[in-house]
Amino acid sequence: VGETSLLWEYVAAGKSSLSLETACPDGQAFLTLVAGADILVIDHAETALARFGLTLEGLHADFPRLIIVALSPFGRGGPFADLAASELTVQALAGYACLNGGAGRPPLKAPGHILAYACGVSAFVAAMAALVGRLRGGAGALVDAAEFETITAILPLLRGQYSGTHPVRGGAPSTGVRALPCTDGYVS
């Protein structure tokens, strides 16, 4: 039995990553690592960097060519920025849970890890756009990739803004998911 999940093995295949705690015992080790990077992807940024006396804005100022992608549930600012979050709470607050589950029944969390995948793709696109801009003579960037913002921009919710017709939860395959009965309720 490995120390990582099968999902992690799949999404991390061919990539390298470092644990901040083991790779950077102090702030200087972290700064040395960052100095050689094109893109820094970080979650829980403020907490992780505070132990070194650093901030994202400070890193951005000290390394103007660096592209920093800060992943968070609700973004770095705004009314929800400091809320504790899980995939379920982000989906519910964004209105995405209303799409999943049977009509007349409580909503269900979307299956799998749709939020992490969608936010990851959004962050990747933003990082690549920033990198292309930098390669064309621009500077680095500080990208705020929020799960909440990403999930609200997914097609089923946007469609209603343009058509005026909002999706109704029916649990049918047209929602992309199915609600299946189990011993004590439903699972998606």
Coordinates of C-alpha atoms in Angstrom, one line a residue:
V1 CA 0.0 0.0 0.0
G2 CA 1.5 3.3 -1.1
E3 CA 1.4 6.6 0.8
T4 CA -0.6 8.4 -1.9
S5 CA -4.0 7.7 -3.4
L6 CA -4.6 6.2 -6.8
L7 CA -6.2 9.5 -7.9
W8 CA -3.0 11.4 -7.0
E9 CA -0.9 8.9 -8.9
Y10 CA -3.1 9.5 -11.9
V11 CA -3.1 13.3 -11.8
A12 CA 0.5 13.7 -10.8
A13 CA 2.0 11.2 -13.3
G14 CA 5.0 12.8 -15.1
K15 CA 5.1 15.8 -12.7
S16 CA 7.3 16.6 -9.8
S17 CA 6.3 18.3 -6.7
L18 CA 7.9 19.1 -3.3
S19 CA 6.5 19.3 0.1
L20 CA 7.1 22.7 1.5
E21 CA 7.9 21.3 4.9
T22 CA 10.6 18.8 3.7
A23 CA 12.1 20.8 0.8
C24 CA 12.3 24.1 2.6
P25 CA 13.3 24.0 6.2
D26 CA 13.6 27.8 6.2
G27 CA 12.8 30.9 4.2
Q28 CA 16.1 31.1 2.5
A29 CA 15.7 27.5 1.1
F30 CA 12.3 28.5 -0.2
L31 CA 13.5 31.6 -1.8
T32 CA 16.4 29.7 -3.5
L33 CA 13.9 27.2 -4.9
V34 CA 11.6 29.9 -6.1
A35 CA 14.4 31.9 -7.8
G36 CA 14.8 29.0 -10.3
A37 CA 11.1 28.6 -11.0
D38 CA 8.9 29.9 -13.8
I39 CA 5.6 29.1 -12.1
L40 CA 4.8 28.6 -8.5
V41 CA 1.5 26.9 -7.7
I42 CA 0.6 27.2 -4.0
D43 CA -2.5 26.5 -1.9
H44 CA -3.0 27.8 1.6
A45 CA -0.5 30.4 0.5
E46 CA -0.8 32.9 3.3
T47 CA -0.5 30.3 6.0
A48 CA 2.4 28.4 4.3
L49 CA 4.4 31.6 3.6
A50 CA 3.7 33.3 6.9
R51 CA 6.1 30.9 8.7
F52 CA 8.9 32.3 6.6
G53 CA 7.7 35.9 7.0
L54 CA 6.7 36.1 3.4
T55 CA 3.6 37.1 1.5
L56 CA 2.4 36.5 -2.1
E57 CA 2.6 40.2 -2.8
G58 CA 6.2 40.3 -1.5
L59 CA 7.2 37.3 -3.6
H60 CA 5.6 38.9 -6.6
A61 CA 7.6 42.1 -6.0
D62 CA 10.9 40.2 -5.3
F63 CA 10.5 37.9 -8.3
P64 CA 8.8 40.0 -11.0
R65 CA 9.3 37.3 -13.7
L66 CA 7.7 34.6 -11.5
I67 CA 4.1 33.5 -12.2
I68 CA 2.4 32.7 -8.9
V69 CA -0.8 30.7 -9.0
A70 CA -2.6 30.9 -5.7
L71 CA -5.3 28.2 -5.4
S72 CA -8.0 28.6 -2.7
P73 CA -11.7 27.8 -2.2
F74 CA -13.0 31.4 -2.3
G75 CA -10.2 33.5 -3.6
R76 CA -7.8 35.7 -1.6
G77 CA -10.2 38.5 -1.0
G78 CA -13.9 39.1 -0.6
P79 CA -16.5 38.1 1.9
F80 CA -15.9 34.3 1.8
A81 CA -12.1 34.4 1.7
D82 CA -11.6 33.2 5.2
L83 CA -14.4 30.7 5.4
A84 CA -13.5 27.1 6.0
A85 CA -14.4 25.1 2.9
S86 CA -14.8 21.6 1.4
E87 CA -15.8 20.6 -2.1
L88 CA -19.4 20.2 -0.8
T89 CA -19.6 23.7 0.8
V90 CA -18.1 25.4 -2.3
Q91 CA -20.5 23.6 -4.6
A92 CA -23.5 24.4 -2.4
L93 CA -22.6 28.1 -2.0
A94 CA -22.0 28.4 -5.7
G95 CA -25.3 26.9 -6.6
Y96 CA -23.8 23.9 -8.3
A97 CA -25.4 21.4 -6.0
C98 CA -28.8 22.4 -7.2
L99 CA -28.0 20.5 -10.5
N100 CA -27.4 17.1 -8.9
G101 CA -29.9 14.7 -7.4
G102 CA -33.5 13.7 -7.9
A103 CA -36.4 16.1 -8.3
G104 CA -38.0 16.9 -5.0
R105 CA -35.1 15.4 -3.1
P106 CA -32.2 17.1 -1.3
P107 CA -29.3 18.1 -3.6
L108 CA -26.2 16.0 -3.8
K109 CA -22.5 16.8 -4.2
A110 CA -21.4 16.2 -7.8
P111 CA -19.5 13.0 -8.1
G112 CA -15.8 12.7 -8.3
H113 CA -13.5 15.7 -7.9
I114 CA -15.1 18.0 -10.5
L115 CA -14.3 21.1 -8.5
A116 CA -10.6 20.3 -8.2
Y117 CA -10.3 19.4 -11.9
A118 CA -12.2 22.4 -13.1
C119 CA -10.2 24.8 -10.9
G120 CA -7.0 23.1 -11.9
V121 CA -7.8 23.5 -15.6
S122 CA -8.7 27.2 -15.0
A123 CA -5.5 27.8 -13.1
F124 CA -3.5 26.0 -15.8
V125 CA -5.0 28.2 -18.6
A126 CA -4.3 31.3 -16.6
A127 CA -0.7 30.3 -15.8
M128 CA 0.0 29.5 -19.5
A129 CA -1.5 32.8 -20.6
A130 CA 0.7 34.6 -18.1
L131 CA 3.7 32.6 -19.3
V132 CA 3.1 33.4 -22.9
G133 CA 2.7 37.1 -21.9
R134 CA 6.0 37.0 -20.1
L135 CA 7.8 35.3 -23.0
R136 CA 6.6 38.1 -25.2
G137 CA 8.3 40.7 -23.1
G138 CA 5.9 41.1 -20.2
A139 CA 6.3 40.5 -16.5
G140 CA 5.2 37.7 -14.2
A141 CA 1.8 37.5 -12.7
L142 CA -0.1 36.8 -9.5
V143 CA -3.0 34.6 -10.4
D144 CA -5.8 34.1 -7.9
A145 CA -7.5 30.8 -8.8
A146 CA -10.7 30.4 -6.8
E147 CA -12.7 27.2 -6.8
F148 CA -15.9 29.2 -6.1
E149 CA -15.3 31.4 -9.1
T150 CA -14.4 28.5 -11.3
I151 CA -17.5 26.4 -10.5
T152 CA -19.9 29.3 -11.0
A153 CA -18.4 29.7 -14.5
I154 CA -19.1 26.1 -15.6
L155 CA -21.5 25.8 -18.5
P156 CA -24.8 24.6 -16.8
L157 CA -24.9 27.7 -14.6
L158 CA -23.8 30.1 -17.4
R159 CA -26.4 28.7 -19.8
G160 CA -29.2 30.0 -17.6
Q161 CA -27.8 33.5 -17.6
Y162 CA -28.0 33.7 -21.3
S163 CA -31.1 31.7 -22.0
G164 CA -33.2 32.8 -19.1
T165 CA -34.1 29.2 -18.4
H166 CA -32.4 27.7 -15.4
P167 CA -31.7 23.9 -15.1
V168 CA -34.0 21.9 -13.0
R169 CA -32.6 19.0 -10.9
G170 CA -34.0 15.8 -12.2
G171 CA -31.3 13.2 -11.6
A172 CA -31.5 12.2 -15.3
P173 CA -28.5 11.6 -17.4
S174 CA -28.9 15.0 -19.0
T175 CA -27.4 16.5 -15.8
G176 CA -24.3 14.4 -16.4
V177 CA -24.7 12.5 -13.2
R178 CA -27.1 10.0 -11.7
A179 CA -28.5 9.7 -8.2
L180 CA -28.5 6.0 -7.3
P181 CA -30.4 4.6 -4.3
C182 CA -28.4 3.0 -1.5
T183 CA -29.3 1.6 1.9
D184 CA -29.9 4.9 3.7
G185 CA -30.6 7.4 0.9
Y186 CA -28.9 8.2 -2.4
V187 CA -25.4 8.6 -3.7
S188 CA -24.2 10.3 -6.8

